[in-house]
PDB file of C-alpha atoms in Angstrom:
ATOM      1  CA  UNK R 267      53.529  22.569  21.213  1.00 61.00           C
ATOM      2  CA  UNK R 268      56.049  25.063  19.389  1.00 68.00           C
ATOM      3  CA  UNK R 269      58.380  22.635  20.040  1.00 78.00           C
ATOM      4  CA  UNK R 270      57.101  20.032  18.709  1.00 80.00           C
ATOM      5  CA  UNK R 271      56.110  22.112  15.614  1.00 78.00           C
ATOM      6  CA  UNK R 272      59.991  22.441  15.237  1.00 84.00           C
ATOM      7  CA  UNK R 273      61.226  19.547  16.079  1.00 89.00           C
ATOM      8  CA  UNK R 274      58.769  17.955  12.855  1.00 87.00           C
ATOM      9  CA  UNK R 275      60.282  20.543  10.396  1.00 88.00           C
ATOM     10  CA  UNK R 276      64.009  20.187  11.629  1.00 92.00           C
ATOM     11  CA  UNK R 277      63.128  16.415  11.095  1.00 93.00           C
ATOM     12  CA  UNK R 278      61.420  16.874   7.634  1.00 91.00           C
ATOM     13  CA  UNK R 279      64.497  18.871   6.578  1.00 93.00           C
ATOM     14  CA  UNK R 280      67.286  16.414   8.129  1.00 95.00           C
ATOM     15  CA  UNK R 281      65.501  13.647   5.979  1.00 95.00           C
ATOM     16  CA  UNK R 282      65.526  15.792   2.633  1.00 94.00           C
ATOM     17  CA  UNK R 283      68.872  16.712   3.189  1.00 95.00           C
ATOM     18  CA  UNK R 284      70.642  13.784   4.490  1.00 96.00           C
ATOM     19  CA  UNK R 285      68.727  10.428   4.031  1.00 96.00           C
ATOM     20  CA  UNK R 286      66.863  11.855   0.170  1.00 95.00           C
ATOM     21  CA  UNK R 287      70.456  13.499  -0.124  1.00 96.00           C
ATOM     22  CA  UNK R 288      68.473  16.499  -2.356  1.00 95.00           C
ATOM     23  CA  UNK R 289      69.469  19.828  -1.234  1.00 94.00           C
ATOM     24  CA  UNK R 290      67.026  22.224   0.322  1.00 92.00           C
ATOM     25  CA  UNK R 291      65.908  24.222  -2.435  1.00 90.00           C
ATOM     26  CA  UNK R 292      64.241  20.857  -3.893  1.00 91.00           C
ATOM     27  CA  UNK R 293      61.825  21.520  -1.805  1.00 90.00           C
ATOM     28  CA  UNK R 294      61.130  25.220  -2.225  1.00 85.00           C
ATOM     29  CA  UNK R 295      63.639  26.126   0.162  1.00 86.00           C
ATOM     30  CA  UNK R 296      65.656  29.100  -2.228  1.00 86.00           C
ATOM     31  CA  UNK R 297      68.252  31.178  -1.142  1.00 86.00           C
ATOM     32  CA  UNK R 298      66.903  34.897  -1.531  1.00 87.00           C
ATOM     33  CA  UNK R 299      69.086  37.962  -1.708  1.00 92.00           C
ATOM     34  CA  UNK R 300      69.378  40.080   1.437  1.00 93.00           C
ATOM     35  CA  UNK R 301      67.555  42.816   0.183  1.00 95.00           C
ATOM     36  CA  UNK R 302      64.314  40.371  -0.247  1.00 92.00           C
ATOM     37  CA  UNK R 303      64.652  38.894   3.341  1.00 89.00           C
ATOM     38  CA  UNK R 304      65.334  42.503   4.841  1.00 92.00           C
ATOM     39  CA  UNK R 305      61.571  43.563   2.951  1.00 94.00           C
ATOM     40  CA  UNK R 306      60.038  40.664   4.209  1.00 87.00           C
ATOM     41  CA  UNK R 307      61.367  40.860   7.776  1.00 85.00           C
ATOM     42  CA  UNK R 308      60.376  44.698   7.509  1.00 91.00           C
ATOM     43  CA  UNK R 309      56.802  44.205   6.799  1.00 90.00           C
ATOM     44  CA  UNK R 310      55.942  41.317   8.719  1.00 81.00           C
ATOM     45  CA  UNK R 311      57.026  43.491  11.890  1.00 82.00           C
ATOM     46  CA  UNK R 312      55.346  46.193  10.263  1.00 87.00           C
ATOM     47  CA  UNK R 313      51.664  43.837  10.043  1.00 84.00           C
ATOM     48  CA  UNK R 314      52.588  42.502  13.624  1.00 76.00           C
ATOM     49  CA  UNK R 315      52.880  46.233  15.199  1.00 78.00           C
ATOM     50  CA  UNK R 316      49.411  47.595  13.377  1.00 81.00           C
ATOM     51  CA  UNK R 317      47.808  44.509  13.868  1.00 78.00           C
ATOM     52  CA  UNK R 318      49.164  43.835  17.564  1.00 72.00           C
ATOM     53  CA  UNK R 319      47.018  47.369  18.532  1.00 76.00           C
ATOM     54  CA  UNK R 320      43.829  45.849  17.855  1.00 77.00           C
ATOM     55  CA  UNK R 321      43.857  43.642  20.527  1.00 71.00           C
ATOM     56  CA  UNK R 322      45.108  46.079  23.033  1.00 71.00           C
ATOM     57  CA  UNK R 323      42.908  49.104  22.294  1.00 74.00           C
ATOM     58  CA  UNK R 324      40.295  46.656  22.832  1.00 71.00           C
ATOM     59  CA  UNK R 325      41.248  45.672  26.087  1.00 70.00           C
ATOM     60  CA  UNK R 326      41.338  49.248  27.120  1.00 72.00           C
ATOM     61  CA  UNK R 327      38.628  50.407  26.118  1.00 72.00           C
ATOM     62  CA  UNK R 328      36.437  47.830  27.802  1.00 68.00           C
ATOM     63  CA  UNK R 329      39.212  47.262  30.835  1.00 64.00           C
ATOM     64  CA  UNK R 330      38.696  43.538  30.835  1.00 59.00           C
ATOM     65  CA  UNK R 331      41.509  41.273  32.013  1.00 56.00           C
ATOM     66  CA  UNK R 332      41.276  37.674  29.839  1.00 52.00           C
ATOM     67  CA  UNK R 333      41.119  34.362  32.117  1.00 51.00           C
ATOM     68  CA  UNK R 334      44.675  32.689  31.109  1.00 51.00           C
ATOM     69  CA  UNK R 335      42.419  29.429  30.743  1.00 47.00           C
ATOM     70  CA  UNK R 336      40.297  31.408  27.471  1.00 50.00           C
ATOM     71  CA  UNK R 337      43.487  31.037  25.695  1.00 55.00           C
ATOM     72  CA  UNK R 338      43.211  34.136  24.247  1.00 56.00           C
ATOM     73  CA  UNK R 339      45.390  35.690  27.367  1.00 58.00           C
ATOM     74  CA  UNK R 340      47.613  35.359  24.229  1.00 58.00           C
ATOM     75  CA  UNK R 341      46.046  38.669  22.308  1.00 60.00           C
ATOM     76  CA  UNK R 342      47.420  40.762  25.132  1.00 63.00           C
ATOM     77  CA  UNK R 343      51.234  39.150  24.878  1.00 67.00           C
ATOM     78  CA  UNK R 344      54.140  41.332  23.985  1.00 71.00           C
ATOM     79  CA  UNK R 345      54.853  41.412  20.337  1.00 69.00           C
ATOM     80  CA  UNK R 346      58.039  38.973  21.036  1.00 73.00           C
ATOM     81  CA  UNK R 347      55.968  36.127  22.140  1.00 72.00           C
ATOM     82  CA  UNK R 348      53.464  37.070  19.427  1.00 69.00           C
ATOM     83  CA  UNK R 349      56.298  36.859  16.489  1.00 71.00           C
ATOM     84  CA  UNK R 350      57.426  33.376  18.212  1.00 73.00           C
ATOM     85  CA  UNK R 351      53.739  31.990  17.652  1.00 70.00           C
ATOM     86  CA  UNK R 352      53.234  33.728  14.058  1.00 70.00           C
ATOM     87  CA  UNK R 353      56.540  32.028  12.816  1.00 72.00           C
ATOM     88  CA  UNK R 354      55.775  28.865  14.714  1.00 73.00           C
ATOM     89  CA  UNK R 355      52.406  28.329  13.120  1.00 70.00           C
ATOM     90  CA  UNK R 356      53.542  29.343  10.126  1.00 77.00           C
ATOM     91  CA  UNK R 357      57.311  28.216   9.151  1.00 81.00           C
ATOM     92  CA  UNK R 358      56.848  24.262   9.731  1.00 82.00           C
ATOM     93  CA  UNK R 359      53.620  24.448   8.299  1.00 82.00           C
ATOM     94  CA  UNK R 360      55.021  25.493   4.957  1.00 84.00           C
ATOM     95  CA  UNK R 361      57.768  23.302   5.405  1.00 87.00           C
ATOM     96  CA  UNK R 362      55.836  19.766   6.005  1.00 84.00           C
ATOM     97  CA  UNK R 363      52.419  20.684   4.092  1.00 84.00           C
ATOM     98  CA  UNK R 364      53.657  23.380   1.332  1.00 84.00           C
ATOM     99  CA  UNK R 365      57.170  22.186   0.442  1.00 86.00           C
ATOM    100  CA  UNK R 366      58.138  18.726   0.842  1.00 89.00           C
ATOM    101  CA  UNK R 367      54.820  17.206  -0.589  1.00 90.00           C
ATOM    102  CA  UNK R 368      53.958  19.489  -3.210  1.00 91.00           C
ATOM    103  CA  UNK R 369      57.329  18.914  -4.872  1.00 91.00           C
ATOM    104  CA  UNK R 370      57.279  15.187  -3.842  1.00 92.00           C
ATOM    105  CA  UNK R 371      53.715  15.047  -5.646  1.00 93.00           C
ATOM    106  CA  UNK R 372      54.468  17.019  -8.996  1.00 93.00           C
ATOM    107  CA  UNK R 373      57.543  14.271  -8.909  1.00 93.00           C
ATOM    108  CA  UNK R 374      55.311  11.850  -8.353  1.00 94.00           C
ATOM    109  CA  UNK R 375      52.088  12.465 -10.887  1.00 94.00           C
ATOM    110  CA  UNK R 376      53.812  15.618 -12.960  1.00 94.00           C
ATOM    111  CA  UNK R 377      50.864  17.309 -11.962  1.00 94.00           C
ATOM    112  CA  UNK R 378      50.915  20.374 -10.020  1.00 93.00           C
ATOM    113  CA  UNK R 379      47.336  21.049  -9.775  1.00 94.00           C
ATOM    114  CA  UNK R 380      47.142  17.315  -7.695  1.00 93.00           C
ATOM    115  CA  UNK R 381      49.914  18.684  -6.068  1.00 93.00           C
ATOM    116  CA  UNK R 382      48.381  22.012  -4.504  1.00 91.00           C
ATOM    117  CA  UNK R 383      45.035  20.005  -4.057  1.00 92.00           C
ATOM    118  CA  UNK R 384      46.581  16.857  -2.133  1.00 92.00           C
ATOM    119  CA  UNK R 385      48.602  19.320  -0.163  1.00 90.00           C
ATOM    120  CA  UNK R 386      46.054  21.696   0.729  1.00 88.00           C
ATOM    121  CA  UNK R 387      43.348  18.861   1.316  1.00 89.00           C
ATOM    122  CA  UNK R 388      45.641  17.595   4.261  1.00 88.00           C
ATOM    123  CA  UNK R 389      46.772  20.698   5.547  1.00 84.00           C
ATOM    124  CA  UNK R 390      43.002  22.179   5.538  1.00 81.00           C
ATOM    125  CA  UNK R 391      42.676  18.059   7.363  1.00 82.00           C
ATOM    126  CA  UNK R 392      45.110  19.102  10.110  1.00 76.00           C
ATOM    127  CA  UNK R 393      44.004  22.679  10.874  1.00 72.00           C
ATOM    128  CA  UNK R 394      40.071  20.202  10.702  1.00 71.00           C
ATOM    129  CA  UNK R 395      40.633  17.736  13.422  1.00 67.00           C
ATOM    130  CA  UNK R 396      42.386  20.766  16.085  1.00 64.00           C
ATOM    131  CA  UNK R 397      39.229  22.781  15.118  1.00 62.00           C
ATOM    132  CA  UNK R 398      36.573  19.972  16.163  1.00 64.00           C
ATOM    133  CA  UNK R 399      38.608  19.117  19.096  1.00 65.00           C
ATOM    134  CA  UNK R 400      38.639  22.803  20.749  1.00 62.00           C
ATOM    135  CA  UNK R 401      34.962  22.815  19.825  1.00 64.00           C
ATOM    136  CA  UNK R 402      33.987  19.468  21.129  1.00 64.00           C
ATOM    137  CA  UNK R 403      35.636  20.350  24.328  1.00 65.00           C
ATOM    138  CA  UNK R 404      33.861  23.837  25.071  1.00 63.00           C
ATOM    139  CA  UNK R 405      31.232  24.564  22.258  1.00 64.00           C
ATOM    140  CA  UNK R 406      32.891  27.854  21.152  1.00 62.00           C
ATOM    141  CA  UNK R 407      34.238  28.381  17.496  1.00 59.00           C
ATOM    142  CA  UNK R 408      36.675  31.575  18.066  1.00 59.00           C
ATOM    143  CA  UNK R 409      39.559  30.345  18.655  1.00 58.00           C
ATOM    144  CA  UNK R 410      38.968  28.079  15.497  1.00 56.00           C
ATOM    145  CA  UNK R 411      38.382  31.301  14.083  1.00 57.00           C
ATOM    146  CA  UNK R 412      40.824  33.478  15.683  1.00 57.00           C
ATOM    147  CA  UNK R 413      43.711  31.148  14.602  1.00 53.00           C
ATOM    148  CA  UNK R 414      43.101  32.012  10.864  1.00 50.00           C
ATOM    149  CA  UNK R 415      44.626  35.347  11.349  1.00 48.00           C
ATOM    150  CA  UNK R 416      47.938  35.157  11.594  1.00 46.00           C
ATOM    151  CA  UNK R 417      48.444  37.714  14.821  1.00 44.00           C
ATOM    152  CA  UNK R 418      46.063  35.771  16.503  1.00 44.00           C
ATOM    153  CA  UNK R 419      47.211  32.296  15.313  1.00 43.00           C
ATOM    154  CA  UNK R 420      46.732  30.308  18.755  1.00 43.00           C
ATOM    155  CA  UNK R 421      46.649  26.976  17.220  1.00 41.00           C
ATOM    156  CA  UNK R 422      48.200  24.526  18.211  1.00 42.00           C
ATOM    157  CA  UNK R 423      48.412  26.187  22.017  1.00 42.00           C
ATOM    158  CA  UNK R 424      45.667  23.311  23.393  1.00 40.00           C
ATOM    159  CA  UNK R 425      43.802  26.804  24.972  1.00 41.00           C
ATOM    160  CA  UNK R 426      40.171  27.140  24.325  1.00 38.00           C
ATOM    161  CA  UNK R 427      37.858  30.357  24.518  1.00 40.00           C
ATOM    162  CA  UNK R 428      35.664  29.087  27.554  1.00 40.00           C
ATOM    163  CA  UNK R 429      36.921  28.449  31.514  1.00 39.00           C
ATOM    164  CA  UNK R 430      33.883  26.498  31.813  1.00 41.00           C
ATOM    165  CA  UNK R 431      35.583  23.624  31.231  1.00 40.00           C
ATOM    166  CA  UNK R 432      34.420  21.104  28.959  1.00 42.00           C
ATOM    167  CA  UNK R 433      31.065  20.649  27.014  1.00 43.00           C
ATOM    168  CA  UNK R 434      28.457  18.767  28.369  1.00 43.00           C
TER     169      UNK R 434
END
């Protein structure tokens, strides 16, 4: 699914760049100075490591191993593979929902407020129908919930909370 993820934004950017012929910062893409990315880098590790000890002081203290069919085997992953899922829930995201169609829209209308409601309507549309199906196929809403947060973003992974299959 990360892949896939990718593959759509490296797509969404190709066809900016080389069919719209509109450089990247058209749609939101700016370069920043070093300094900027450096902070930004620097404090989303810094988020990842407090937040990544939640998950494992929990599963010490009540010395349960998770079921890699719950899906949320993926709390107790090393900090790698959860930076890989943060920035692949996140990144392309931004890229189809956030920046190509909100500038395309204000372009469109001239309004931004139709822009940022358009935009977030279908975005909050995606997120939706991935929601319904986890909880259509095993009747439990925390991984819906889970994949909010952003160190336990599992969307998109096709793994539900429940081994028992699905709901009858």
């Amino acid at each position: 699914m990360f892949a896939l993820l990718w593959l759509l934004a490296v797509l969404q950017l190709g066809y900016v760049r080389f069919v719209e012929n509109r450089p990247l910062d058209s749609i939101g893409l700016q370069p920043v100075s070093p300094l900027v990315f450096a902070f930004g880098v620097v404090v989303g590790f810094l988020l990842l490591a407090v937040l990544s000890a939640i998950p494992e002081v929990l599963l010490q203290q009540f010395g349960r191993a998770l079921p890699d069919e719950s899906g949320l085997f993926l709390l107790a992953q090393p900090p790698h593979w959860k930076v890989a899922v943060a920035l692949s829930a996140g990144v392309p995201e931004a890229i189809l929902f956030y920046g190509y169609l909100i500038e395309r829209v204000i372009e469109l209308t001239g309004n931004p407020l139709w822009a940022v409601g358009l935009s977030t309507l279908l975005a909050a549309r995606a997120r939706a129908s991935l929601a319904g199906r986890r909880f259509a196929w095993n009747g439990c809403r925390w991984p819906s919930v889970a994949h909010w947060h952003p160190h336990y973003s599992i969307s998109g992974s096709g793994a539900s909370s429940s081994s028992q299959g699905p709901r009858r």
